[in-house]
N, CA, C and O of each residue as an XYZ file, in Angstrom:
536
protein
N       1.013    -18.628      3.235
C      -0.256    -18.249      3.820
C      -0.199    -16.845      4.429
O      -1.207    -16.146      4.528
N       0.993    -16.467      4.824
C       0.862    -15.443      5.470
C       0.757    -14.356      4.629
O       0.355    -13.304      5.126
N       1.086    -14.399      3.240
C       1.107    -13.174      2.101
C      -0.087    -13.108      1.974
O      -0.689    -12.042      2.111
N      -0.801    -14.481      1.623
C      -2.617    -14.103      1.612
C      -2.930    -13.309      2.105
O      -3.462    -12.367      1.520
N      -2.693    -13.344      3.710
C      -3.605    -12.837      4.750
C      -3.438    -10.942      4.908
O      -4.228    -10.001      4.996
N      -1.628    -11.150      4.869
C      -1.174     -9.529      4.425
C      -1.918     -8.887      3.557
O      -2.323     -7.807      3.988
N      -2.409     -9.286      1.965
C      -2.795     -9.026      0.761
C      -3.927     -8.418      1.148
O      -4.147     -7.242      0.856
N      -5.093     -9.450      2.123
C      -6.249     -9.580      2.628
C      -6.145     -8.144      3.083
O      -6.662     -7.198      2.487
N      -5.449     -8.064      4.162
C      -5.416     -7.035      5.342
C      -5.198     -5.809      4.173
O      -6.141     -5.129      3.768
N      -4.377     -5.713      3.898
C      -3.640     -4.258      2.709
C      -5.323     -4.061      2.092
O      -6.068     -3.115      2.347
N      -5.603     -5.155      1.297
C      -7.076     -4.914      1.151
C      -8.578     -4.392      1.042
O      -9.352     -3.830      0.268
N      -8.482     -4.976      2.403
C      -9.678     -3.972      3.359
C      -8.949     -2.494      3.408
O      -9.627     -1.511      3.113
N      -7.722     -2.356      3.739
C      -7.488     -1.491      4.676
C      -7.689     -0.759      3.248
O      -8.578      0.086      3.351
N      -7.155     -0.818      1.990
C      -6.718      0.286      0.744
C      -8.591      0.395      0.167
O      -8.974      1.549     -0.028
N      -9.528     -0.613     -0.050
C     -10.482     -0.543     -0.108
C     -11.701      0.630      0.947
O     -12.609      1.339      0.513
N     -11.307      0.464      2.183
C     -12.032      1.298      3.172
C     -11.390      2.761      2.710
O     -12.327      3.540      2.532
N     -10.581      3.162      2.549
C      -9.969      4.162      2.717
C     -10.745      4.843      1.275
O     -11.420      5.871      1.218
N     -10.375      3.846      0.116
C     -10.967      4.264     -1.301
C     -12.372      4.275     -0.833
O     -12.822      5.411     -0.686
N     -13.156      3.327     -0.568
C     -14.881      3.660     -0.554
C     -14.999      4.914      0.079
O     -15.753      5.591     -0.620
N     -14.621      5.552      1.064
C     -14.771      6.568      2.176
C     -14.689      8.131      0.904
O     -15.427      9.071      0.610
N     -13.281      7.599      0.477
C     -12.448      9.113     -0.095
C     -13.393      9.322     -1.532
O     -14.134     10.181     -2.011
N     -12.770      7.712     -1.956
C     -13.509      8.515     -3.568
C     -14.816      8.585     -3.758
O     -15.418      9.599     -4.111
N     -15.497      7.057     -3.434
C     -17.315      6.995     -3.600
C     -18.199      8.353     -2.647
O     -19.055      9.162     -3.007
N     -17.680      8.172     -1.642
C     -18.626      8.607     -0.643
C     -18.610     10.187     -0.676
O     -19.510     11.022     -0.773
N     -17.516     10.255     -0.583
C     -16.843     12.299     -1.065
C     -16.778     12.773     -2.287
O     -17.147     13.943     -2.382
N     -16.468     12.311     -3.156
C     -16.575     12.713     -4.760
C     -17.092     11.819     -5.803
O     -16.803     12.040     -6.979
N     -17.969     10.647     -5.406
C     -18.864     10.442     -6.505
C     -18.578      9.170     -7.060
O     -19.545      8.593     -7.556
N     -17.407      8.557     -7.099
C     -16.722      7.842     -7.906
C     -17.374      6.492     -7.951
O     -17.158      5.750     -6.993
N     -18.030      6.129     -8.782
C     -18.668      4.416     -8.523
C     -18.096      3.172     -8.043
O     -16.993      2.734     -8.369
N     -18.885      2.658     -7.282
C     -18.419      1.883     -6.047
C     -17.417      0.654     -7.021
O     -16.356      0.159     -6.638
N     -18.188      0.351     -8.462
C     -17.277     -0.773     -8.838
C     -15.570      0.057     -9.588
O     -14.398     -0.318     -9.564
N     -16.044      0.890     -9.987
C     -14.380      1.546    -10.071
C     -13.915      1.883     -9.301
O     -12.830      2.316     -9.688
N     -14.071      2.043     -7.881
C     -13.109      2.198     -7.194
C     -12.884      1.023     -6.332
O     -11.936      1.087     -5.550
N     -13.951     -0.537     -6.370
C     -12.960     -1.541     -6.365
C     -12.671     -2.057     -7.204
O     -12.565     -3.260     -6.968
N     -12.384     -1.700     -8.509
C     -11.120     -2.073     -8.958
C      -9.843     -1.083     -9.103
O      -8.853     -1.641     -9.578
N      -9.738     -0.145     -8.881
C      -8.461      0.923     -8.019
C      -7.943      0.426     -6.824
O      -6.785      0.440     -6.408
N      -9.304     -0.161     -6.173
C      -8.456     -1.292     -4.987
C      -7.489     -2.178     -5.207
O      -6.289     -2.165     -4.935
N      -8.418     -3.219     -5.920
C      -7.797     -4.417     -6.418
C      -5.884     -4.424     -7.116
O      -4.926     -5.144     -6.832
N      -6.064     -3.091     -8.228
C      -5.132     -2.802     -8.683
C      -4.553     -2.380     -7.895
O      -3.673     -3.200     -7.634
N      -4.477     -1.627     -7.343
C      -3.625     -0.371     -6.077
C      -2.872     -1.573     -5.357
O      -1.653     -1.707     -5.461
N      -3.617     -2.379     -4.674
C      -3.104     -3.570     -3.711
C      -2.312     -4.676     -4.285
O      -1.465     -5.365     -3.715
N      -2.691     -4.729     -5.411
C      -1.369     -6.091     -5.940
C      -0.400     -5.210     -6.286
O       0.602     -5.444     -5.611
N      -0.160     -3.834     -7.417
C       1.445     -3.119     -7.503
C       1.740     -2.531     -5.908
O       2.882     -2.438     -5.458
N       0.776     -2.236     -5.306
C       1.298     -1.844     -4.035
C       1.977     -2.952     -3.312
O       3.113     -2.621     -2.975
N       1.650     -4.156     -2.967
C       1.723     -4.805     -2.329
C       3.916     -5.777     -3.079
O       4.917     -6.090     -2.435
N       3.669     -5.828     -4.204
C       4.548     -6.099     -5.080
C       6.075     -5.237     -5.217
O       7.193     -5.747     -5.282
N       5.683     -3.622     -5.238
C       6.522     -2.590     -5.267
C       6.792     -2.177     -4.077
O       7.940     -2.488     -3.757
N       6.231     -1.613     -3.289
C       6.204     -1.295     -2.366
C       6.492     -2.148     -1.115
O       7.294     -1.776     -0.258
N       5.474     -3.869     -1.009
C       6.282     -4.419      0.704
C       7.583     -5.144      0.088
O       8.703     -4.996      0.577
N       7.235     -6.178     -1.365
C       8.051     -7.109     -1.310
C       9.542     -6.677     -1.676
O      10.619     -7.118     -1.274
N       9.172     -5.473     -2.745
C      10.585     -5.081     -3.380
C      11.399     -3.962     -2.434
O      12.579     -4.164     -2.150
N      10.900     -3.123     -2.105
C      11.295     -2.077     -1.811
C      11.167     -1.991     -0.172
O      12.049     -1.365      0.416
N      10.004     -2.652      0.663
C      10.727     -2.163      1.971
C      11.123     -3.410      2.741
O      11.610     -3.286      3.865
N      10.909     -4.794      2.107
C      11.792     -6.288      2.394
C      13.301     -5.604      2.089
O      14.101     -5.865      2.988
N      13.781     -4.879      1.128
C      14.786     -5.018      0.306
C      15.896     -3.692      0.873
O      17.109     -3.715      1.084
N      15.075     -2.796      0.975
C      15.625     -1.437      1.546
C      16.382     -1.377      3.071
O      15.821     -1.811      4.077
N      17.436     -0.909      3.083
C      18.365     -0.888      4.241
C      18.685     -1.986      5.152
O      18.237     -3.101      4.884
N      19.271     -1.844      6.000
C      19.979     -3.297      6.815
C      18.881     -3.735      7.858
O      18.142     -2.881      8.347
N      18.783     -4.960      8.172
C      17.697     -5.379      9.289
C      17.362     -4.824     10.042
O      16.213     -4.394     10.140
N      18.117     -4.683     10.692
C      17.689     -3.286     12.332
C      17.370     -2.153     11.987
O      17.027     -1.411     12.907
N      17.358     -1.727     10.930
C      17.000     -0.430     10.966
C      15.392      0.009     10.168
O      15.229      0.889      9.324
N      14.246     -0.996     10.805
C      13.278     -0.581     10.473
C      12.682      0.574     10.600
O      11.490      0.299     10.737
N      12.781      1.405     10.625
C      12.501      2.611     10.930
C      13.069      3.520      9.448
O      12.486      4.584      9.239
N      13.880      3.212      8.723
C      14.466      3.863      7.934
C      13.802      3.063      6.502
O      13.155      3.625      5.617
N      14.139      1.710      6.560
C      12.674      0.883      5.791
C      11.124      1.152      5.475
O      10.351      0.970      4.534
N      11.088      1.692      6.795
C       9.754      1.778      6.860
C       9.137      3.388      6.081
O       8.066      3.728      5.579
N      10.310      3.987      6.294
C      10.010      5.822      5.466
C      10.448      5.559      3.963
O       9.798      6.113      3.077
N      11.570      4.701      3.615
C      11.445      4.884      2.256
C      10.064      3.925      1.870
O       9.308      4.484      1.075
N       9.701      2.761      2.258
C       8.577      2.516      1.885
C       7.362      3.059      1.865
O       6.390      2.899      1.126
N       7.561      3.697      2.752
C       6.012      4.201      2.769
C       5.969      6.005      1.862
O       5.122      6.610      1.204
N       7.016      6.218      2.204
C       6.781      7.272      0.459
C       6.620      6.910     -0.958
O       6.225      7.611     -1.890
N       7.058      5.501     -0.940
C       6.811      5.243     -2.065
C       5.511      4.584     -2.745
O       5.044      4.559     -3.884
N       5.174      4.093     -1.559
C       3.766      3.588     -1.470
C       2.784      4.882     -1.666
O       1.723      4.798     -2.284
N       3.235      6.012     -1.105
C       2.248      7.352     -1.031
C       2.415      7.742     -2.980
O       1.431      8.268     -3.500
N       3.584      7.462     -3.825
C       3.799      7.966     -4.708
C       2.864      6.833     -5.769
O       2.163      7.111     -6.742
N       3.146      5.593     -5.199
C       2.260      4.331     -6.306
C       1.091      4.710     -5.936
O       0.379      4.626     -6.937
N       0.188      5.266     -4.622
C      -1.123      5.305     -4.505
C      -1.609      6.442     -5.315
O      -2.604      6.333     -6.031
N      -0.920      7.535     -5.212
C      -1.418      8.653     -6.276
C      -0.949      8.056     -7.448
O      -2.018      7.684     -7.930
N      -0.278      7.786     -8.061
C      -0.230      7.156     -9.520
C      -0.937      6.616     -9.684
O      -1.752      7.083    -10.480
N      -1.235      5.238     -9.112
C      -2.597      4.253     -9.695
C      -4.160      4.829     -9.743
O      -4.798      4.951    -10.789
N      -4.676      5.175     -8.363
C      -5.857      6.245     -8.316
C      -5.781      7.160     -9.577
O      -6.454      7.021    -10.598
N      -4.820      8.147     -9.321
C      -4.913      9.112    -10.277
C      -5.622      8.666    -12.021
O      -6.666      9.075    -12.528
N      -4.650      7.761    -12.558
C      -4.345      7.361    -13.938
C      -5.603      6.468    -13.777
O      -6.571      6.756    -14.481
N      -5.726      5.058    -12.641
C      -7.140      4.260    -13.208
C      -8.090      5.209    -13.470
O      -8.666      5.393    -14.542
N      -8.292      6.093    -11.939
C      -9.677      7.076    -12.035
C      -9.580      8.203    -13.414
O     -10.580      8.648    -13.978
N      -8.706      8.407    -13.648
C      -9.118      9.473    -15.019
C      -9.353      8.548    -16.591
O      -9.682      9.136    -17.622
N      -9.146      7.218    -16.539
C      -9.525      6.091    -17.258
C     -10.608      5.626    -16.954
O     -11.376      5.596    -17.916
N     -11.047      5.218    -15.965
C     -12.624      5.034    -15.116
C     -13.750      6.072    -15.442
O     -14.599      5.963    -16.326
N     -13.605      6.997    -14.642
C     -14.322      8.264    -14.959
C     -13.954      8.840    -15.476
O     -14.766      8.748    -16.396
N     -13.257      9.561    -15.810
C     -13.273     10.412    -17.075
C     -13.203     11.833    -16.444
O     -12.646     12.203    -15.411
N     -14.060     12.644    -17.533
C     -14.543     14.029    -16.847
C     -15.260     14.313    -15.975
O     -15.312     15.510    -15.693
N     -16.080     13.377    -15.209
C     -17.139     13.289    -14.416
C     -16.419     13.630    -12.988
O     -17.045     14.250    -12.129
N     -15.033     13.182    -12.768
C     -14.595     13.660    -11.521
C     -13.366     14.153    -11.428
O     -12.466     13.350    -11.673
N     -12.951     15.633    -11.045
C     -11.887     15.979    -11.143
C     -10.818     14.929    -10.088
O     -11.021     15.038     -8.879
N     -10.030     14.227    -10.413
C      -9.540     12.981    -10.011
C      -8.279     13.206     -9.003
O      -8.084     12.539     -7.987
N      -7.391     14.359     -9.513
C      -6.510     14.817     -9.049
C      -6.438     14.890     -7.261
O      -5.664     14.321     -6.492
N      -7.591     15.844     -6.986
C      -7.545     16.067     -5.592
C      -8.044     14.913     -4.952
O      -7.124     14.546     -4.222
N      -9.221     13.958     -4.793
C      -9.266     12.672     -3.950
C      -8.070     11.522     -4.004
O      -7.942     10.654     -3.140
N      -7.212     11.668     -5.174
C      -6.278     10.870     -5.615
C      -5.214     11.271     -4.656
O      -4.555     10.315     -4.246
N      -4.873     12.448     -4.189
C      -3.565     12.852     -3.059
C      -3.920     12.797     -2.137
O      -3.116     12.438     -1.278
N      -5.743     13.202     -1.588
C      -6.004     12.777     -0.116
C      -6.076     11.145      0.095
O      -5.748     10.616      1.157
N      -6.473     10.532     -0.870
C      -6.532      9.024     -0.801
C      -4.948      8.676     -0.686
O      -4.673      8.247      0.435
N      -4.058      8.740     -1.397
C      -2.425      8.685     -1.195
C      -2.206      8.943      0.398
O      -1.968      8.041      1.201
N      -2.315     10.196      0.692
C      -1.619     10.296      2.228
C      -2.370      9.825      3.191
O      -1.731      9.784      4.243
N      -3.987      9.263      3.343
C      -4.333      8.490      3.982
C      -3.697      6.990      4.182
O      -3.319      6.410      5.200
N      -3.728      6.596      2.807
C      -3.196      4.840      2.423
C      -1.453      4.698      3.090
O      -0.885      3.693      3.520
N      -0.963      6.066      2.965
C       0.246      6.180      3.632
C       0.476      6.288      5.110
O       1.467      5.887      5.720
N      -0.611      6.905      5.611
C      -0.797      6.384      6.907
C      -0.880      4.928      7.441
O      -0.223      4.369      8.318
N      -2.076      4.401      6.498
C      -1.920      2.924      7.257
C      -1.015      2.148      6.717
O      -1.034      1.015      7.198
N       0.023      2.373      5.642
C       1.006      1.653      5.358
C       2.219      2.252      5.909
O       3.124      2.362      5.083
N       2.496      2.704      7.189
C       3.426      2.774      8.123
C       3.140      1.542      8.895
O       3.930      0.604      8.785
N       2.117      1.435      9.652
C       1.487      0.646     10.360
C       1.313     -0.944      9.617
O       1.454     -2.048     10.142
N       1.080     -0.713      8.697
C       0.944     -2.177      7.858
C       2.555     -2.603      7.435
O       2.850     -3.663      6.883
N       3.257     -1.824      7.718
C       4.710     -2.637      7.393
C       5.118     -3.139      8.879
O       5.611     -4.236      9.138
N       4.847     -2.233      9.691
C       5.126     -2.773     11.337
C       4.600     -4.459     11.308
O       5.098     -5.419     11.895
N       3.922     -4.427     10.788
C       2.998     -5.957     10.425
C       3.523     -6.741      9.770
O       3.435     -7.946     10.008
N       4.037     -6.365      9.017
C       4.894     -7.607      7.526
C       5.872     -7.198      8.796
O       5.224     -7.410      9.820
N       7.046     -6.745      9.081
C       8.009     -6.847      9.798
C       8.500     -8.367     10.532
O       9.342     -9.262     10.453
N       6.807     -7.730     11.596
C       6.691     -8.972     12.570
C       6.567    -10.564     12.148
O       7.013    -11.663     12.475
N       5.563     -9.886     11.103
C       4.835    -11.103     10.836
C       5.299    -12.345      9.332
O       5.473    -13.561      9.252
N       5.339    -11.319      8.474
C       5.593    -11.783      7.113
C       6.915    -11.942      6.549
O       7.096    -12.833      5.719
N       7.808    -11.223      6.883
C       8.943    -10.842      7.130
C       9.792    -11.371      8.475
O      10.512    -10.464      8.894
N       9.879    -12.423      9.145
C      10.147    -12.618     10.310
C      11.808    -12.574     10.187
O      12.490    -11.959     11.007
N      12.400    -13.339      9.007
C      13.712    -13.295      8.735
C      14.415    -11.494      9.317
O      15.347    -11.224     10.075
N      13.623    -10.754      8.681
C      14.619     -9.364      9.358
C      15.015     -9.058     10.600
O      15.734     -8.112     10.922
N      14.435    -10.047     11.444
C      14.787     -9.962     12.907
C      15.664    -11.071     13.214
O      15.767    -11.293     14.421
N      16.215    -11.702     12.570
C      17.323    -12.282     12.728
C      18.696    -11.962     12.550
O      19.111    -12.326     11.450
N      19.436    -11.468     13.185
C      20.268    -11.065     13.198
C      21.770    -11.718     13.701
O      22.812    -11.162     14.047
N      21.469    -12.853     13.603
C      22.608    -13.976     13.916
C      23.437    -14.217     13.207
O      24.503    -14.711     13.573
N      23.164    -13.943     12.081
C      23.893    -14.135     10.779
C      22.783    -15.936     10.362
O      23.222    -16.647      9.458
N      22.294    -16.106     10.647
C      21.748    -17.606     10.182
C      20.734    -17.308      9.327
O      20.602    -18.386      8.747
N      20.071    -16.699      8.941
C      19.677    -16.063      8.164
C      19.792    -16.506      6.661
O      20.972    -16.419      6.321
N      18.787    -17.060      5.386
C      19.608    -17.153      4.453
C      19.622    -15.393      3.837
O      19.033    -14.590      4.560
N      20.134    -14.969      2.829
C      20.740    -14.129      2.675
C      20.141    -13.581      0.915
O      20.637    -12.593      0.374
């Protein structure tokens, strides 16, 4: 239940950010850019929390987790934007530039959104007893 709710949250949060950047500032139609959401949030959510910043460096050191994830998350958000939106639209919107401001926004709140899986979704990394399964 708690991945739902993460998914949920990543969501809104990758959705608000896309309606704002791409529809509202450069044009981009509201149903292609939720589905840049949709997409963005399941490889994001997949590459980025479960593989790469669950997986990346030793427990205590969230802080070091949390930077390789979230660059990489900045690198999947310009990839997916970029490539759906120039498949979506086409020539109609030069795709490039809302695609890197949308990236380092989404990278903002996915500093903050891993502080969250940490606590929340992730509770095992704060165990440090060794009891832990492994």
């Amino acid at each position: 239940m708690n991945h739902v709710k993460a998914l949920a949250m990543k969501f809104v949060m990758i959705a608000a950010v896309l309606l704002i950047i791409l529809t509202l500032l450069f044009d981009v139609p509201f149903a292609d850019t939720l589905w840049i959401s949709l997409v963005l949030t399941l490889v994001a959510y997949v590459m980025g929390d479960l593989m790469i910043f669950r997986k990346a460096g030793n427990r205590s050191d969230q802080n070091k987790r949390n930077a390789i994830a979230t660059v990489s998350d900045i690198v999947v958000a310009f990839l997916v934007i970029w490539l759906m939106g120039d498949a979506l639209v086409g020539n109609n919107v030069d795709i490039i530039t809302p695609a890197i401001i949308s990236a380092l926004v989404i990278g903002g709140g996915e500093w903050f959104f891993h502080k969250y899986l940490d606590r929340s979704v992730f509770p095992e990394k704060h165990d440090t007893t060794g009891t832990a399964t492994r």
